[in-house]
mmCIF file of C-alpha atoms in Angstrom:
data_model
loop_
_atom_site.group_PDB
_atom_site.id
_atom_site.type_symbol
_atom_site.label_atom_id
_atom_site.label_comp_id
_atom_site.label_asym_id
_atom_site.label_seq_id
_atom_site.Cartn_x
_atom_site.Cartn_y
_atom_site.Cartn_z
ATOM 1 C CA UNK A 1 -89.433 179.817 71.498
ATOM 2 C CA UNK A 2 -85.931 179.919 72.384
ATOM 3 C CA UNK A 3 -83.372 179.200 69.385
ATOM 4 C CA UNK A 4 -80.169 177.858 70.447
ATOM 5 C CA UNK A 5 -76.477 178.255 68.386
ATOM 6 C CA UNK A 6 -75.060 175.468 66.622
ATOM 7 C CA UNK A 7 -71.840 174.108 68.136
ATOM 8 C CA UNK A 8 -69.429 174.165 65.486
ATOM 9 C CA UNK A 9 -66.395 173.777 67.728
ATOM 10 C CA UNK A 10 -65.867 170.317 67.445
ATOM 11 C CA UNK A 11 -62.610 169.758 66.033
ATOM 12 C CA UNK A 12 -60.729 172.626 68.759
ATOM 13 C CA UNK A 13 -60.521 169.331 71.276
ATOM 14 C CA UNK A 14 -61.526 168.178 74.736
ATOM 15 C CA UNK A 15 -60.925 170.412 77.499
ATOM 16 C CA UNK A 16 -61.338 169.666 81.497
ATOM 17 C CA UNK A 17 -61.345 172.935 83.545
ATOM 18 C CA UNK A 18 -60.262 175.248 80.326
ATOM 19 C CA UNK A 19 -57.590 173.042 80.104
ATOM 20 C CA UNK A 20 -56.481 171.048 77.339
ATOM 21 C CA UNK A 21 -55.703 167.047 77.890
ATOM 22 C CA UNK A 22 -52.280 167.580 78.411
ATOM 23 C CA UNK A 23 -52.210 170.398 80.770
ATOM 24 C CA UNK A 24 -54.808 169.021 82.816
ATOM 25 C CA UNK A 25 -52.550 165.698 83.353
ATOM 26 C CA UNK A 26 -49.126 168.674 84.326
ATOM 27 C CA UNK A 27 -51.990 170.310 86.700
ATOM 28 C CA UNK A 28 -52.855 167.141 88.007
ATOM 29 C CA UNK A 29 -49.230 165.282 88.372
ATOM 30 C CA UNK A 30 -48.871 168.611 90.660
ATOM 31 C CA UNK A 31 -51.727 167.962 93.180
ATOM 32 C CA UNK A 32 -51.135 164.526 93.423
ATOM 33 C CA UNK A 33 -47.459 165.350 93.993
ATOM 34 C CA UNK A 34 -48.430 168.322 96.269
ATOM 35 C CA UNK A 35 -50.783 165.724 98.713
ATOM 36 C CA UNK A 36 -47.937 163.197 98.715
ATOM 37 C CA UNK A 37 -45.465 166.171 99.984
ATOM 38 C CA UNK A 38 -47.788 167.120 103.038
ATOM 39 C CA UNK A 39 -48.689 163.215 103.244
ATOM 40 C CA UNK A 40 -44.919 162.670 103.978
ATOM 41 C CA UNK A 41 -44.055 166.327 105.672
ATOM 42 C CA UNK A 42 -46.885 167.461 107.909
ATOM 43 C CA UNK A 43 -46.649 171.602 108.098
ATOM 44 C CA UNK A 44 -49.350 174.205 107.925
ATOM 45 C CA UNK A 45 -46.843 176.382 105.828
ATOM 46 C CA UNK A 46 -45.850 173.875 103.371
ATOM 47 C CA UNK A 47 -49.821 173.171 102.980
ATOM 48 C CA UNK A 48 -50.404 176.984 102.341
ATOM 49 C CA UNK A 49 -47.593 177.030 99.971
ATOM 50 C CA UNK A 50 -48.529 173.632 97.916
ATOM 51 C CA UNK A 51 -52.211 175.435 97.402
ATOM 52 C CA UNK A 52 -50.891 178.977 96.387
ATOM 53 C CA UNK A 53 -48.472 176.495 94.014
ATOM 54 C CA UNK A 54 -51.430 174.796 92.667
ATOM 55 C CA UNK A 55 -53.445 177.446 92.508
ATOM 56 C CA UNK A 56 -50.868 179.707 90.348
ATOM 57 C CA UNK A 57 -50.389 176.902 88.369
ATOM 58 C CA UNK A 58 -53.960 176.246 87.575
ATOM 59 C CA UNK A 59 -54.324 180.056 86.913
ATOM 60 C CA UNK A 60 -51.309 180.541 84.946
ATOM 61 C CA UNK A 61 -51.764 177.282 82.239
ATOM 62 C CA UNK A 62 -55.027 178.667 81.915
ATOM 63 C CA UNK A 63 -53.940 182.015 80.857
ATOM 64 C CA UNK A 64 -51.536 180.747 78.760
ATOM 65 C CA UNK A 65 -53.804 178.698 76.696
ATOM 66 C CA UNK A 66 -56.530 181.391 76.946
ATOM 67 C CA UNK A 67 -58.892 180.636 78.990
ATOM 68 C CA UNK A 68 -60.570 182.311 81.685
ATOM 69 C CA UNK A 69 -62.215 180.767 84.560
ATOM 70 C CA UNK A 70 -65.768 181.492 84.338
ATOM 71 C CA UNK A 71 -67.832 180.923 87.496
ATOM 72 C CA UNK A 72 -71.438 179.769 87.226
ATOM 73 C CA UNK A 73 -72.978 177.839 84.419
ATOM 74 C CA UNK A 74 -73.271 178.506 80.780
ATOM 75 C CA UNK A 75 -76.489 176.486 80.486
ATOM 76 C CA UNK A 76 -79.807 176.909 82.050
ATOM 77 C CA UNK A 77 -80.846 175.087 84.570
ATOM 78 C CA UNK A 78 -84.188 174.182 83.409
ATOM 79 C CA UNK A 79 -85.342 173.611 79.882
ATOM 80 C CA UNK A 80 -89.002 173.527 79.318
ATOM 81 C CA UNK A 81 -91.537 175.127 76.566
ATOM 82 C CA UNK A 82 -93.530 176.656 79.459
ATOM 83 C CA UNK A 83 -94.209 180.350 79.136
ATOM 84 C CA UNK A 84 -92.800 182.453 81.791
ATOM 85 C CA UNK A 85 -95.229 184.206 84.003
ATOM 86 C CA UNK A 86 -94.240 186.235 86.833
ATOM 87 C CA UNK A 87 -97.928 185.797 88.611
ATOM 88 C CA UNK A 88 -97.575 182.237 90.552
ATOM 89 C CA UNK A 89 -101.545 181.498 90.646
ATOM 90 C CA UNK A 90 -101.488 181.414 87.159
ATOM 91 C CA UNK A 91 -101.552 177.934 85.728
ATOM 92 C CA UNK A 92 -101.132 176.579 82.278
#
């Protein structure tokens, strides 16, 4: 049976995207002031730039709290008791 590690991290504090609160509201106050920019000036440039600008900012608040993007999951995505078997006539 699998064991699983007991969270004791509960008092570090909620984080959205590796983010804490706080920098997550700065990241978002930026996109939301990035759409109304091309809402209100219409240029393919300026959109480039406004998503290299968001994404630098995303990247570098997350390296300066310490957190790495991680791509994926860190959780299975199926939890059952079911022994794995690698022959698929077999059934339990």
């Amino acid at each position: 049976m699998r064991t699983y590690p007991i969270y004791r991290d509960i008092r570090k504090g909620a984080v959205i995207w590796g983010l804490p609160i706080s920098l997550f509201a700065l990241l978002m106050a930026s996109v939301i002031a990035s759409l109304l920019i091309i809402i209100f000036s219409f240029s393919l440039g300026l959109i480039l730039g406004l998503l290299l600008w968001n994404g630098g900012l995303y990247t570098g608040l997350a390296r300066w709290h310490g957190h790495r993007p991680q791509i994926g999951s860190n959780f299975p995505t199926h939890l059952h008791n079911k022994k794995q078997n690698l022959l698929n006539h077999v059934q339990y």
